[in-house]
Amino acid sequence: MSSILVQVIVGGLLLGAVYALFSSGPHAGLGHDEHRPISAHGDFVMLGMYVAFVVWTLFGAGPWAGAPLAVLVLATLGVVV
């Protein structure tokens, strides 16, 4: 196998592990019960990624400008929700 293929496979596994941690994180502390609403933690993470991506691509700002803006937008959205 070429080293590029190994890097792609390892990168995909690591990204999948991060997504799994985002989606299962709130359930580890709260437990899973049919009477409790399911947390949307993973949805907020994906929205934050989209905000940072839009700031980066449309406005030409780097990740150092996109990440704090994404934090502010998603914190405001979290308070509203």
CSV table of N, CA and C in Angstrom, one decimal:
chain,number,residue,atom,x,y,z
A,1,MET,N,0.8,-1.2,0.0
A,1,MET,CA,0.0,0.0,0.0
A,1,MET,C,0.9,1.2,0.0
A,2,SER,N,0.4,2.2,-0.7
A,2,SER,CA,1.2,3.5,-0.7
A,2,SER,C,0.9,4.2,0.6
A,3,SER,N,1.9,5.1,0.9
A,3,SER,CA,1.8,5.9,2.1
A,3,SER,C,0.6,6.9,2.1
A,4,ILE,N,0.2,7.3,0.9
A,4,ILE,CA,-1.0,8.2,0.8
A,4,ILE,C,-2.2,7.5,1.2
A,5,LEU,N,-2.4,6.2,0.7
A,5,LEU,CA,-3.6,5.5,1.0
A,5,LEU,C,-3.6,5.2,2.5
A,6,VAL,N,-2.5,4.9,3.2
A,6,VAL,CA,-2.5,4.7,4.6
A,6,VAL,C,-2.9,5.9,5.3
A,7,GLN,N,-2.4,7.1,4.9
A,7,GLN,CA,-2.8,8.4,5.5
A,7,GLN,C,-4.2,8.6,5.4
A,8,VAL,N,-4.8,8.4,4.2
A,8,VAL,CA,-6.2,8.6,4.0
A,8,VAL,C,-7.1,7.7,4.9
A,9,ILE,N,-6.7,6.4,5.0
A,9,ILE,CA,-7.4,5.5,5.9
A,9,ILE,C,-7.3,5.9,7.3
A,10,VAL,N,-6.1,6.2,7.8
A,10,VAL,CA,-6.0,6.6,9.2
A,10,VAL,C,-6.7,7.9,9.5
A,11,GLY,N,-6.6,8.9,8.6
A,11,GLY,CA,-7.4,10.1,8.7
A,11,GLY,C,-8.9,9.9,8.8
A,12,GLY,N,-9.4,9.0,8.0
A,12,GLY,CA,-10.8,8.7,8.0
A,12,GLY,C,-11.2,8.1,9.3
A,13,LEU,N,-10.4,7.2,9.8
A,13,LEU,CA,-10.7,6.5,11.1
A,13,LEU,C,-10.7,7.5,12.2
A,14,LEU,N,-9.7,8.4,12.2
A,14,LEU,CA,-9.6,9.4,13.3
A,14,LEU,C,-10.8,10.4,13.2
A,15,LEU,N,-11.2,10.8,12.0
A,15,LEU,CA,-12.3,11.7,11.9
A,15,LEU,C,-13.6,11.0,12.3
A,16,GLY,N,-13.8,9.8,12.0
A,16,GLY,CA,-14.9,9.0,12.4
A,16,GLY,C,-15.0,8.8,13.9
A,17,ALA,N,-13.8,8.7,14.5
A,17,ALA,CA,-13.8,8.6,16.0
A,17,ALA,C,-14.2,9.9,16.6
A,18,VAL,N,-13.8,11.0,16.1
A,18,VAL,CA,-14.2,12.4,16.6
A,18,VAL,C,-15.7,12.5,16.5
A,19,TYR,N,-16.2,12.2,15.3
A,19,TYR,CA,-17.7,12.3,15.2
A,19,TYR,C,-18.4,11.4,16.2
A,20,ALA,N,-17.9,10.2,16.4
A,20,ALA,CA,-18.5,9.3,17.4
A,20,ALA,C,-18.5,9.9,18.8
A,21,LEU,N,-17.3,10.5,19.1
A,21,LEU,CA,-17.2,11.2,20.5
A,21,LEU,C,-18.2,12.3,20.6
A,22,PHE,N,-18.4,13.1,19.5
A,22,PHE,CA,-19.3,14.2,19.6
A,22,PHE,C,-20.7,13.7,19.8
A,23,SER,N,-21.1,12.7,19.1
A,23,SER,CA,-22.5,12.2,19.1
A,23,SER,C,-22.8,11.4,20.4
A,24,SER,N,-21.8,10.8,21.0
A,24,SER,CA,-22.1,10.0,22.2
A,24,SER,C,-21.7,10.7,23.5
A,25,GLY,N,-21.0,11.9,23.4
A,25,GLY,CA,-20.5,12.6,24.6
A,25,GLY,C,-21.6,12.9,25.7
A,26,PRO,N,-22.7,13.6,25.3
A,26,PRO,CA,-23.8,13.9,26.3
A,26,PRO,C,-24.4,12.7,26.9
A,27,HIS,N,-24.5,11.6,26.1
A,27,HIS,CA,-25.2,10.4,26.6
A,27,HIS,C,-24.4,9.7,27.7
A,28,ALA,N,-23.1,9.9,27.7
A,28,ALA,CA,-22.2,9.3,28.6
A,28,ALA,C,-22.5,9.9,30.0
A,29,GLY,N,-22.7,11.2,30.1
A,29,GLY,CA,-22.9,11.8,31.4
A,29,GLY,C,-24.3,11.8,31.8
A,30,LEU,N,-25.3,11.8,30.9
A,30,LEU,CA,-26.7,11.9,31.3
A,30,LEU,C,-27.3,10.5,31.3
A,31,GLY,N,-26.8,9.5,30.7
A,31,GLY,CA,-27.4,8.3,30.5
A,31,GLY,C,-28.5,8.3,29.4
A,32,HIS,N,-29.0,7.2,29.0
A,32,HIS,CA,-30.0,7.2,27.9
A,32,HIS,C,-31.3,6.7,28.5
A,33,ASP,N,-32.3,7.5,28.5
A,33,ASP,CA,-33.6,7.1,29.0
A,33,ASP,C,-34.6,7.6,28.0
A,34,GLU,N,-35.7,6.8,27.9
A,34,GLU,CA,-36.7,7.2,26.9
A,34,GLU,C,-37.5,8.4,27.3
A,35,HIS,N,-37.4,8.8,28.5
A,35,HIS,CA,-38.1,10.0,28.9
A,35,HIS,C,-37.3,11.3,28.8
A,36,ARG,N,-36.1,11.2,28.5
A,36,ARG,CA,-35.2,12.4,28.3
A,36,ARG,C,-35.1,12.7,26.9
A,37,PRO,N,-35.1,14.0,26.5
A,37,PRO,CA,-34.8,14.3,25.1
A,37,PRO,C,-33.4,14.0,24.7
A,38,ILE,N,-33.2,13.6,23.4
A,38,ILE,CA,-31.9,13.3,22.9
A,38,ILE,C,-31.2,14.6,22.6
A,39,SER,N,-30.0,14.7,23.1
A,39,SER,CA,-29.2,16.0,22.9
A,39,SER,C,-28.8,16.1,21.5
A,40,ALA,N,-28.7,17.4,21.0
A,40,ALA,CA,-28.3,17.7,19.7
A,40,ALA,C,-26.8,18.2,19.6
A,41,HIS,N,-26.0,17.6,20.5
A,41,HIS,CA,-24.6,18.1,20.6
A,41,HIS,C,-23.9,18.0,19.2
A,42,GLY,N,-24.1,16.9,18.6
A,42,GLY,CA,-23.4,16.7,17.3
A,42,GLY,C,-23.9,17.6,16.2
A,43,ASP,N,-25.2,18.0,16.3
A,43,ASP,CA,-25.7,18.9,15.3
A,43,ASP,C,-25.1,20.3,15.5
A,44,PHE,N,-24.9,20.7,16.7
A,44,PHE,CA,-24.3,22.0,17.0
A,44,PHE,C,-22.8,22.0,16.5
A,45,VAL,N,-22.1,20.9,16.7
A,45,VAL,CA,-20.7,20.8,16.2
A,45,VAL,C,-20.7,21.0,14.7
A,46,MET,N,-21.6,20.3,14.0
A,46,MET,CA,-21.6,20.4,12.5
A,46,MET,C,-22.0,21.8,12.1
A,47,LEU,N,-22.9,22.5,12.7
A,47,LEU,CA,-23.2,23.8,12.4
A,47,LEU,C,-22.0,24.8,12.6
A,48,GLY,N,-21.3,24.5,13.7
A,48,GLY,CA,-20.1,25.3,13.9
A,48,GLY,C,-19.1,25.1,12.9
A,49,MET,N,-18.9,23.9,12.4
A,49,MET,CA,-18.0,23.6,11.3
A,49,MET,C,-18.4,24.3,10.0
A,50,TYR,N,-19.7,24.3,9.7
A,50,TYR,CA,-20.2,25.0,8.6
A,50,TYR,C,-20.0,26.5,8.7
A,51,VAL,N,-20.2,27.1,9.8
A,51,VAL,CA,-20.0,28.6,10.0
A,51,VAL,C,-18.5,28.9,9.8
A,52,ALA,N,-17.6,28.1,10.4
A,52,ALA,CA,-16.2,28.4,10.2
A,52,ALA,C,-15.8,28.2,8.7
A,53,PHE,N,-16.4,27.2,8.1
A,53,PHE,CA,-16.1,27.0,6.6
A,53,PHE,C,-16.5,28.2,5.8
A,54,VAL,N,-17.7,28.7,6.1
A,54,VAL,CA,-18.3,29.8,5.3
A,54,VAL,C,-17.4,31.0,5.5
A,55,VAL,N,-17.1,31.3,6.7
A,55,VAL,CA,-16.2,32.4,7.0
A,55,VAL,C,-14.9,32.3,6.3
A,56,TRP,N,-14.3,31.1,6.3
A,56,TRP,CA,-13.1,30.9,5.7
A,56,TRP,C,-13.1,31.0,4.1
A,57,THR,N,-14.2,30.4,3.5
A,57,THR,CA,-14.2,30.4,2.1
A,57,THR,C,-14.8,31.7,1.5
A,58,LEU,N,-15.9,32.2,2.0
A,58,LEU,CA,-16.5,33.4,1.4
A,58,LEU,C,-15.8,34.7,1.7
A,59,PHE,N,-15.4,34.8,3.0
A,59,PHE,CA,-14.8,36.0,3.4
A,59,PHE,C,-13.3,36.0,3.3
A,60,GLY,N,-12.7,34.9,3.0
A,60,GLY,CA,-11.2,34.8,2.9
A,60,GLY,C,-10.5,34.9,4.2
A,61,ALA,N,-11.2,34.8,5.3
A,61,ALA,CA,-10.5,34.8,6.6
A,61,ALA,C,-9.9,33.4,6.9
A,62,GLY,N,-8.9,33.4,7.7
A,62,GLY,CA,-8.3,32.1,8.0
A,62,GLY,C,-9.1,31.4,9.2
A,63,PRO,N,-8.6,30.3,9.6
A,63,PRO,CA,-9.3,29.5,10.7
A,63,PRO,C,-9.2,30.3,12.0
A,64,TRP,N,-8.3,31.1,12.2
A,64,TRP,CA,-8.2,31.9,13.4
A,64,TRP,C,-9.3,32.9,13.5
A,65,ALA,N,-9.8,33.3,12.4
A,65,ALA,CA,-11.0,34.3,12.5
A,65,ALA,C,-12.3,33.5,12.4
A,66,GLY,N,-12.3,32.4,11.7
A,66,GLY,CA,-13.5,31.6,11.6
A,66,GLY,C,-13.9,30.8,12.8
A,67,ALA,N,-13.0,30.3,13.6
A,67,ALA,CA,-13.3,29.5,14.8
A,67,ALA,C,-14.0,30.4,15.9
A,68,PRO,N,-13.4,31.6,16.2
A,68,PRO,CA,-14.1,32.4,17.3
A,68,PRO,C,-15.5,32.9,16.8
A,69,LEU,N,-15.6,33.2,15.6
A,69,LEU,CA,-16.9,33.6,15.1
A,69,LEU,C,-17.9,32.4,15.2
A,70,ALA,N,-17.5,31.2,14.8
A,70,ALA,CA,-18.3,30.1,14.9
A,70,ALA,C,-18.7,29.8,16.4
A,71,VAL,N,-17.8,30.0,17.3
A,71,VAL,CA,-18.1,29.9,18.7
A,71,VAL,C,-19.2,30.9,19.1
A,72,LEU,N,-19.1,32.1,18.7
A,72,LEU,CA,-20.0,33.1,19.1
A,72,LEU,C,-21.4,32.8,18.5
A,73,VAL,N,-21.4,32.5,17.2
A,73,VAL,CA,-22.7,32.2,16.6
A,73,VAL,C,-23.4,31.0,17.2
A,74,LEU,N,-22.7,29.9,17.5
A,74,LEU,CA,-23.3,28.7,18.0
A,74,LEU,C,-23.6,28.9,19.5
A,75,ALA,N,-22.9,29.7,20.2
A,75,ALA,CA,-23.2,30.0,21.6
A,75,ALA,C,-24.5,30.7,21.7
A,76,THR,N,-24.7,31.7,20.8
A,76,THR,CA,-26.0,32.4,20.7
A,76,THR,C,-27.1,31.5,20.3
A,77,LEU,N,-26.9,30.7,19.3
A,77,LEU,CA,-27.9,29.7,18.9
A,77,LEU,C,-28.3,28.7,20.0
A,78,GLY,N,-27.2,28.3,20.8
A,78,GLY,CA,-27.5,27.4,21.9
A,78,GLY,C,-28.3,28.1,23.0
A,79,VAL,N,-28.1,29.3,23.3
A,79,VAL,CA,-28.9,30.0,24.3
A,79,VAL,C,-30.4,30.2,23.8
A,80,VAL,N,-30.5,30.5,22.5
A,80,VAL,CA,-31.9,30.6,21.9
A,80,VAL,C,-32.6,29.3,22.0
A,81,VAL,N,-31.9,28.2,21.6
A,81,VAL,CA,-32.6,26.9,21.6
A,81,VAL,C,-32.8,26.4,23.0
